[in-house]
GROMACS .gro file of C-alpha atoms in nm:
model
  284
    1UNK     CA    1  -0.454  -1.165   1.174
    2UNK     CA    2  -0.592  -1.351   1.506
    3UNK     CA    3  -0.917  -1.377   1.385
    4UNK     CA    4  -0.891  -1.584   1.027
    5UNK     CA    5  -0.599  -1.797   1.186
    6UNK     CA    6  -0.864  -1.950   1.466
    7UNK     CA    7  -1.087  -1.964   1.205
    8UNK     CA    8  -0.828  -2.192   1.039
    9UNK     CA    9  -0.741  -2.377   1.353
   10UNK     CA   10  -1.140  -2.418   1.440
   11UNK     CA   11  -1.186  -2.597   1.034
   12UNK     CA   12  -0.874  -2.832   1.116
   13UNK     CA   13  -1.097  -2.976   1.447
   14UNK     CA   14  -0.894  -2.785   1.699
   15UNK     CA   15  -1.071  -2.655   2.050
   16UNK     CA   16  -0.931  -2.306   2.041
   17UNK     CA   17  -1.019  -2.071   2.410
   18UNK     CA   18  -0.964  -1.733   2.265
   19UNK     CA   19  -0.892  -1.423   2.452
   20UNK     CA   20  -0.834  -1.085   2.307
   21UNK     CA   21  -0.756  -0.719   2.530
   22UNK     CA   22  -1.109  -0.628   2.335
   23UNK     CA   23  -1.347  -0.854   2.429
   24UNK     CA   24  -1.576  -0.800   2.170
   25UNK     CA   25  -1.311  -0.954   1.869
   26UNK     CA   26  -1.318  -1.283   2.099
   27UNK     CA   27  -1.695  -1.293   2.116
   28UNK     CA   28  -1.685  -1.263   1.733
   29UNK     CA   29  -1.529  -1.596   1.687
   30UNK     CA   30  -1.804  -1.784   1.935
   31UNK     CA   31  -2.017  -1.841   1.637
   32UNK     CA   32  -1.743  -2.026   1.431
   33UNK     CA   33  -1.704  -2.272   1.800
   34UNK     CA   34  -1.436  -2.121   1.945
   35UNK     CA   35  -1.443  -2.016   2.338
   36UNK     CA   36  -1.419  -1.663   2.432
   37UNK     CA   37  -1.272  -1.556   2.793
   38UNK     CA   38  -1.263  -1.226   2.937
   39UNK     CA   39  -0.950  -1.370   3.159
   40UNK     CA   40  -0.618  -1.375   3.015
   41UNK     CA   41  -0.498  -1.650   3.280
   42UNK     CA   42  -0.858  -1.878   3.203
   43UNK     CA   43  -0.794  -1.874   2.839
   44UNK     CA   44  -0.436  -2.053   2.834
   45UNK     CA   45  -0.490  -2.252   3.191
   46UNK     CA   46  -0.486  -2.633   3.046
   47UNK     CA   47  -0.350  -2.547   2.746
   48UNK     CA   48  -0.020  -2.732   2.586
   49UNK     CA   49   0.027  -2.496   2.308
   50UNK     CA   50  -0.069  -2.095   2.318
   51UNK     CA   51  -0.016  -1.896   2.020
   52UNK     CA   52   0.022  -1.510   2.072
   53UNK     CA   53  -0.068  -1.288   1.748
   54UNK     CA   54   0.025  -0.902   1.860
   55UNK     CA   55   0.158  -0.598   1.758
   56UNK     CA   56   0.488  -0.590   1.893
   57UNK     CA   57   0.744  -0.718   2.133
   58UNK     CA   58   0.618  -0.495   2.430
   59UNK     CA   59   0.276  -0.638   2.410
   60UNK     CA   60   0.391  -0.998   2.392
   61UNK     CA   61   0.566  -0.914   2.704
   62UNK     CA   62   0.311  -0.793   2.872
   63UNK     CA   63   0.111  -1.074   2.791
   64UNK     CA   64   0.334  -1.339   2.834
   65UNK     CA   65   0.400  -1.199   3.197
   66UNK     CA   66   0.045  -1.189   3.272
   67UNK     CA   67  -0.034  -1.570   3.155
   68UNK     CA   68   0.260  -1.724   3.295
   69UNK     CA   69   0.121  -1.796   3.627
   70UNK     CA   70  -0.133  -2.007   3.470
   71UNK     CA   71   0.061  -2.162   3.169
   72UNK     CA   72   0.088  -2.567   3.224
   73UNK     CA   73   0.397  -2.721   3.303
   74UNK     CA   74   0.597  -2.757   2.963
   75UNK     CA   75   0.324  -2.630   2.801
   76UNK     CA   76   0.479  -2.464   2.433
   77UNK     CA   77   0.407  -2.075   2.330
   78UNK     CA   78   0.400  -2.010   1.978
   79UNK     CA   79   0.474  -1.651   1.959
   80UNK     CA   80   0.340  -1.518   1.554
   81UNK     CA   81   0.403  -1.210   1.629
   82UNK     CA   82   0.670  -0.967   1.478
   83UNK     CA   83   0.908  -0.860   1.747
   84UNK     CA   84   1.319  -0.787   1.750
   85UNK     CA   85   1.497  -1.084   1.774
   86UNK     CA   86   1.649  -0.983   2.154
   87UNK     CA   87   1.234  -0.996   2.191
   88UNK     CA   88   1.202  -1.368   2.111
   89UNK     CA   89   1.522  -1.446   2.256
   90UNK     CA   90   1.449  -1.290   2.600
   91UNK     CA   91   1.076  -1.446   2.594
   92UNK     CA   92   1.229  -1.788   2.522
   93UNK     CA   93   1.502  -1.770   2.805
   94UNK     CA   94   1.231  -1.655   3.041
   95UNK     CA   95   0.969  -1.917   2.986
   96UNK     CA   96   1.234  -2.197   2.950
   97UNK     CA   97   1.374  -2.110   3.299
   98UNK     CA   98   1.005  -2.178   3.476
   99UNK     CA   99   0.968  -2.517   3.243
  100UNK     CA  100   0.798  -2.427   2.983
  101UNK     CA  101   0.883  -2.374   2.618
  102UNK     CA  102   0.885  -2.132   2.342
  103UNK     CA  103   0.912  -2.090   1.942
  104UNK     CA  104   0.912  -1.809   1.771
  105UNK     CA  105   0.659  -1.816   1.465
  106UNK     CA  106   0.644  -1.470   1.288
  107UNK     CA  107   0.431  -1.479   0.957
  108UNK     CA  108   0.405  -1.327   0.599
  109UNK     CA  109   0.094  -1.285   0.427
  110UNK     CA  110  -0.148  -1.060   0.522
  111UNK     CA  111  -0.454  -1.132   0.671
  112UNK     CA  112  -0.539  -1.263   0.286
  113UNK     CA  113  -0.296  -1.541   0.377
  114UNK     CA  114  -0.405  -1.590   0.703
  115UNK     CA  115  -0.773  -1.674   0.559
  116UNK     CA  116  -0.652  -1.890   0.274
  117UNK     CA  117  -0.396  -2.082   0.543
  118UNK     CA  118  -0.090  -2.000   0.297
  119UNK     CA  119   0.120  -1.759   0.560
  120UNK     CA  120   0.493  -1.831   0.476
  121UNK     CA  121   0.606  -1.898   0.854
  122UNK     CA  122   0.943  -1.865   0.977
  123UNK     CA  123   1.011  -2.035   1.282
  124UNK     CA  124   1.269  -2.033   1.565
  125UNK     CA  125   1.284  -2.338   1.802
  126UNK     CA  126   1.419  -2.651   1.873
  127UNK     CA  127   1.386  -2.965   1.610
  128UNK     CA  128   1.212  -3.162   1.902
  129UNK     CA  129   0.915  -2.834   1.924
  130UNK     CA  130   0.897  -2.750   1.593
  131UNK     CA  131   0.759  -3.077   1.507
  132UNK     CA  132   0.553  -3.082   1.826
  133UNK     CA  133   0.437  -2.739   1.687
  134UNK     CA  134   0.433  -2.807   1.309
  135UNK     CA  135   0.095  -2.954   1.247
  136UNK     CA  136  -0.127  -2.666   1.441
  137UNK     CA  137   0.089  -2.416   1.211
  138UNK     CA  138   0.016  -2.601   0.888
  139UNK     CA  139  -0.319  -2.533   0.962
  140UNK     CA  140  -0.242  -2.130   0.816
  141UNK     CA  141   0.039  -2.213   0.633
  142UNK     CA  142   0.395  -2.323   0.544
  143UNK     CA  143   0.629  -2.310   0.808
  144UNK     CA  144   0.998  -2.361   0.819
  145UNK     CA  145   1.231  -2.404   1.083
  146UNK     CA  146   1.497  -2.184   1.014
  147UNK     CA  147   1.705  -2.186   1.377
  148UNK     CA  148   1.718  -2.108   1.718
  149UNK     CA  149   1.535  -1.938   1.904
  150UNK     CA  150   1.518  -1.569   1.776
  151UNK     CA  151   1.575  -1.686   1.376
  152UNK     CA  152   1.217  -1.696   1.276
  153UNK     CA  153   1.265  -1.329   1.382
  154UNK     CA  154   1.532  -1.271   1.188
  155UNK     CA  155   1.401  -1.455   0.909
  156UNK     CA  156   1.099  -1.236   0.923
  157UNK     CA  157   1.320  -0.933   0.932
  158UNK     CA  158   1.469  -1.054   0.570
  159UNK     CA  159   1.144  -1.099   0.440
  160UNK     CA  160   1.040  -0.771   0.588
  161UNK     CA  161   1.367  -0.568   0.407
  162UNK     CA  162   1.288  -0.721   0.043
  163UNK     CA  163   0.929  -0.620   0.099
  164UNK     CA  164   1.031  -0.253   0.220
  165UNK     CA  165   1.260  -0.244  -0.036
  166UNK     CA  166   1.099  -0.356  -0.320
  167UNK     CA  167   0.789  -0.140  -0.283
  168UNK     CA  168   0.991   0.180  -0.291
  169UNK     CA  169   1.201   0.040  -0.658
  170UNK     CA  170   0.830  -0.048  -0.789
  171UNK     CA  171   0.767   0.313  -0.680
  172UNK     CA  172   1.045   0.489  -0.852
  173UNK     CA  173   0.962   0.287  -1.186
  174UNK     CA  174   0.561   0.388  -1.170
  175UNK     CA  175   0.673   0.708  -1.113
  176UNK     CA  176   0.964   0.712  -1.400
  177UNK     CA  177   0.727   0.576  -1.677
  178UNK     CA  178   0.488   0.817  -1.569
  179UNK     CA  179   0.752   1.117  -1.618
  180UNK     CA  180   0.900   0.983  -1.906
  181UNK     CA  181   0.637   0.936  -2.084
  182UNK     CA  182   0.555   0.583  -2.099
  183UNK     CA  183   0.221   0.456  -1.960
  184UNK     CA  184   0.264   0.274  -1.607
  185UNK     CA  185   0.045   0.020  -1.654
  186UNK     CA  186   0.129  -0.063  -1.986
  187UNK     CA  187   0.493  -0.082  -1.871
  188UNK     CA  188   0.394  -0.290  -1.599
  189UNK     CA  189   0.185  -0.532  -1.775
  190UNK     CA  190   0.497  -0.545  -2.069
  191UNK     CA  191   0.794  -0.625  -1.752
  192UNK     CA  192   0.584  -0.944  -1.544
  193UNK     CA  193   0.728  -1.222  -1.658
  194UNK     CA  194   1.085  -1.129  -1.695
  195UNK     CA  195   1.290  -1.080  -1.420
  196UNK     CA  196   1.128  -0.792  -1.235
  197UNK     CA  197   0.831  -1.021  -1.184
  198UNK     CA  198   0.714  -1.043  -0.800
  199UNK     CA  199   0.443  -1.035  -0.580
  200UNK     CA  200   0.528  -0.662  -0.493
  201UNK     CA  201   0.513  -0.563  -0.867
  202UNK     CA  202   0.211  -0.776  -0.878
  203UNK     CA  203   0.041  -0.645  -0.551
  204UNK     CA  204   0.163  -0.344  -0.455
  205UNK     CA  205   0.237  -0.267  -0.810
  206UNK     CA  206  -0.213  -0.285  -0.873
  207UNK     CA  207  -0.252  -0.074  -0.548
  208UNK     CA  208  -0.013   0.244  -0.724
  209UNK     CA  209  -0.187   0.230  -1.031
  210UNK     CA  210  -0.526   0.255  -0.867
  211UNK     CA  211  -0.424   0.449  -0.569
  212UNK     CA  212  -0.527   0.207  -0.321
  213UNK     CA  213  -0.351   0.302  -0.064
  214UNK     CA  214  -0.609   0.149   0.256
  215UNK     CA  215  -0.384  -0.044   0.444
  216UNK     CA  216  -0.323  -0.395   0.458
  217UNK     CA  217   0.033  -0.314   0.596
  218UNK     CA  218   0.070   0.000   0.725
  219UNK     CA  219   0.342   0.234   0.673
  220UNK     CA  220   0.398   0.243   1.074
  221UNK     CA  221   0.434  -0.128   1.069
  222UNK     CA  222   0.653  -0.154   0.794
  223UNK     CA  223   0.887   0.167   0.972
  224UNK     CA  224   0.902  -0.081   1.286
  225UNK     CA  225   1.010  -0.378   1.072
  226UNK     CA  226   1.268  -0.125   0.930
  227UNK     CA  227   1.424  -0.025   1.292
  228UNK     CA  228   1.423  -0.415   1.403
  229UNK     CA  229   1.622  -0.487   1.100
  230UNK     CA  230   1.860  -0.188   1.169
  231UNK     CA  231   1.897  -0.345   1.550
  232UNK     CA  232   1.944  -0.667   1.426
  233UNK     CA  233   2.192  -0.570   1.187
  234UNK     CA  234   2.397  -0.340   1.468
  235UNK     CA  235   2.377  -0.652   1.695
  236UNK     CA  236   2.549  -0.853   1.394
  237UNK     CA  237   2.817  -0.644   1.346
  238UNK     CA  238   2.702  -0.516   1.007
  239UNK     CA  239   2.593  -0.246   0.800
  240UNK     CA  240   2.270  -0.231   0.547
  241UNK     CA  241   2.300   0.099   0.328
  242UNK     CA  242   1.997   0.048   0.118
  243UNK     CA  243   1.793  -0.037   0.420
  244UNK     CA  244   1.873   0.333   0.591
  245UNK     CA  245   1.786   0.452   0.273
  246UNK     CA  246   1.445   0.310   0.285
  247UNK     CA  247   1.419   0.356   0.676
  248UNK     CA  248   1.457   0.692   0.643
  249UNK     CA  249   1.214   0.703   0.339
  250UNK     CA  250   0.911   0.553   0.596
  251UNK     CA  251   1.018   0.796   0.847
  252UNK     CA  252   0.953   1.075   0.629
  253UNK     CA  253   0.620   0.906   0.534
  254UNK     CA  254   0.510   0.822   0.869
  255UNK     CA  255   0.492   1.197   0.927
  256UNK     CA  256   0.208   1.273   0.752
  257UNK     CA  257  -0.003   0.907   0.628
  258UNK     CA  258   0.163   0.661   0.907
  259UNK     CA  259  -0.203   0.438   0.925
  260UNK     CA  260  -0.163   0.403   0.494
  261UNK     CA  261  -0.080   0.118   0.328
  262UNK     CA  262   0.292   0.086   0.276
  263UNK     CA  263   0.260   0.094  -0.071
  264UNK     CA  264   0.189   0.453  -0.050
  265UNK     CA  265   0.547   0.509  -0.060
  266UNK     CA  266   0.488   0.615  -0.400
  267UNK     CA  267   0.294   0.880  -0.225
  268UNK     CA  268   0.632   0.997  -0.030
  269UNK     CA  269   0.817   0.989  -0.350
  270UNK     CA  270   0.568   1.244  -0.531
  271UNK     CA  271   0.588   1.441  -0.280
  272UNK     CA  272   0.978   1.415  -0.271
  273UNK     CA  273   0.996   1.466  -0.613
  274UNK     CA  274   0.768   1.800  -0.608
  275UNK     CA  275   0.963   1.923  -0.328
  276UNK     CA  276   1.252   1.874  -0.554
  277UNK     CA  277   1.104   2.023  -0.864
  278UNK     CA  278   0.986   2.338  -0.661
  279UNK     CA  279   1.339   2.402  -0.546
  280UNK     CA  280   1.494   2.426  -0.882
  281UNK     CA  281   1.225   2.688  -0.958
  282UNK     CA  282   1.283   2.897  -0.724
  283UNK     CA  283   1.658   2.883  -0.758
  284UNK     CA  284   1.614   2.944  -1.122
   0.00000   0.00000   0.00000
């Protein structure tokens, strides 16, 4: 994702230092005028705002302890990463309390979205640093301030439980056509437009029929979302039934394809089904 949002930044007429824990991906990006460091504290020294783009909220906080030292007074950290939303809230108390400041900025999109610069962005903040941040984030897409510090988080989280969600219905209704006797594609191509249209059916819904399954989003990322949205929903006070459901269906998956694309939970559901089907054979 880091490396077609400076790409983004670089085309808007930003100067963008770039580090990365593998050198090589930040040398990458010196053709395209960016400035690649091998030092973690040289590559946000000066700088008013640092964006972060990592895999989850253990690595931020690694990170974020590591640059602090060198992080300019007041200077603003735009974390895009997708962490729990104790994560963001934790990283903004910390860096407020040694004067600076700190939004979260979690994105949806894909690194398709990234390149295009239409990420949906969900941002936690103050009004006074979201607009401060606002037009270095238009640069890769829309972004809405949707609270405190800690709600782009959970607004990510949201976006992350339709997604997980939705895959596994557009699963059970490729795989119900198929049984049935109807033609999935067919069935597909007769349902867009009516109220089952959406981007999964569209996306994800092309990946099952052609049994695409590299990743774009892994099924180990999407199990993570799934366990931040269970801790954010035991920190509310509340309980999501349909999300255990399809928690535990990525557990099950991440057993044996966790680096697939998440839309192989059709995969999962085969499998469940044979399972199933071999069961009632032998009990028969």
């Amino acid at each position: 994702m880091g490396e077609p949002m400076v790409r983004r930044l670089l085309a808007a007429g930003h100067t963008v230092t770039v580090w990365n824990r593998t050198h090589a991906k930040a040398e990458a990006l010196a053709e395209a005028g960016a400035r690649p460091v091998q030092d973690l504290q040289e590559a946000v020294r000066g700088a008013q705002i640092v964006i972060s783009m990592l895999e989850a909220g253990p690595t931020v906080q690694l990170v974020l302890e590591a640059a602090l030292p060198a992080l300019a007074p007041n200077a603003l950290w735009l974390d895009m990463s997708s962490t729990q939303q104790a994560e963001a809230q934790a990283f903004h108390a910390q860096l407020t309390a040694q004067g600076r400041r700190f939004i979260d900025a979690p994105v949806s999109g894909g690194v398709g979205g990234a390149a295009a610069g239409t990420l949906a962005i969900m941002a936690g903040g103050t009004v006074e640093d979201f607009a401060e941040a606002e037009p270095v984030l238009a640069t890769t897409g829309r972004a809405t301030l949707v609270g405190p510090a800690g709600a782009g988080q959970v607004a990510k989280l949201c976006n992350q439980l339709i997604v997980g969600a939705t895959i596994n219905i557009v699963a059970e209704a490729m795989l119900l056509a198929q049984a049935a006797g109807a033609d999935p594609a067919a069935m597909r191509a007769a349902i867009r437009g009516g109220f089952a249209e959406s981007k999964i059916l569209d996306v994800h819904g092309q990946r099952m029929l052609e049994r695409n399954f590299v990743a774009g989003g892994k099924v180990s990322t999407q199990l993570k979302d799934q366990r931040n949205i269970l801790a954010a929903a035991e920190a509310a006070g509340i309980v999501l039934p349909l999300t255990e459901l399809v928690t535990a269906r990525y557990m099950t998956l991440s057993k044996t394809i966790p680096q697939a694309d998440h839309s192989a939970a059709l995969i999962g559901l085969e499998q469940l089904n044979r399972a199933s089907a071999s069961a009632t054979a032998r009990t028969n």
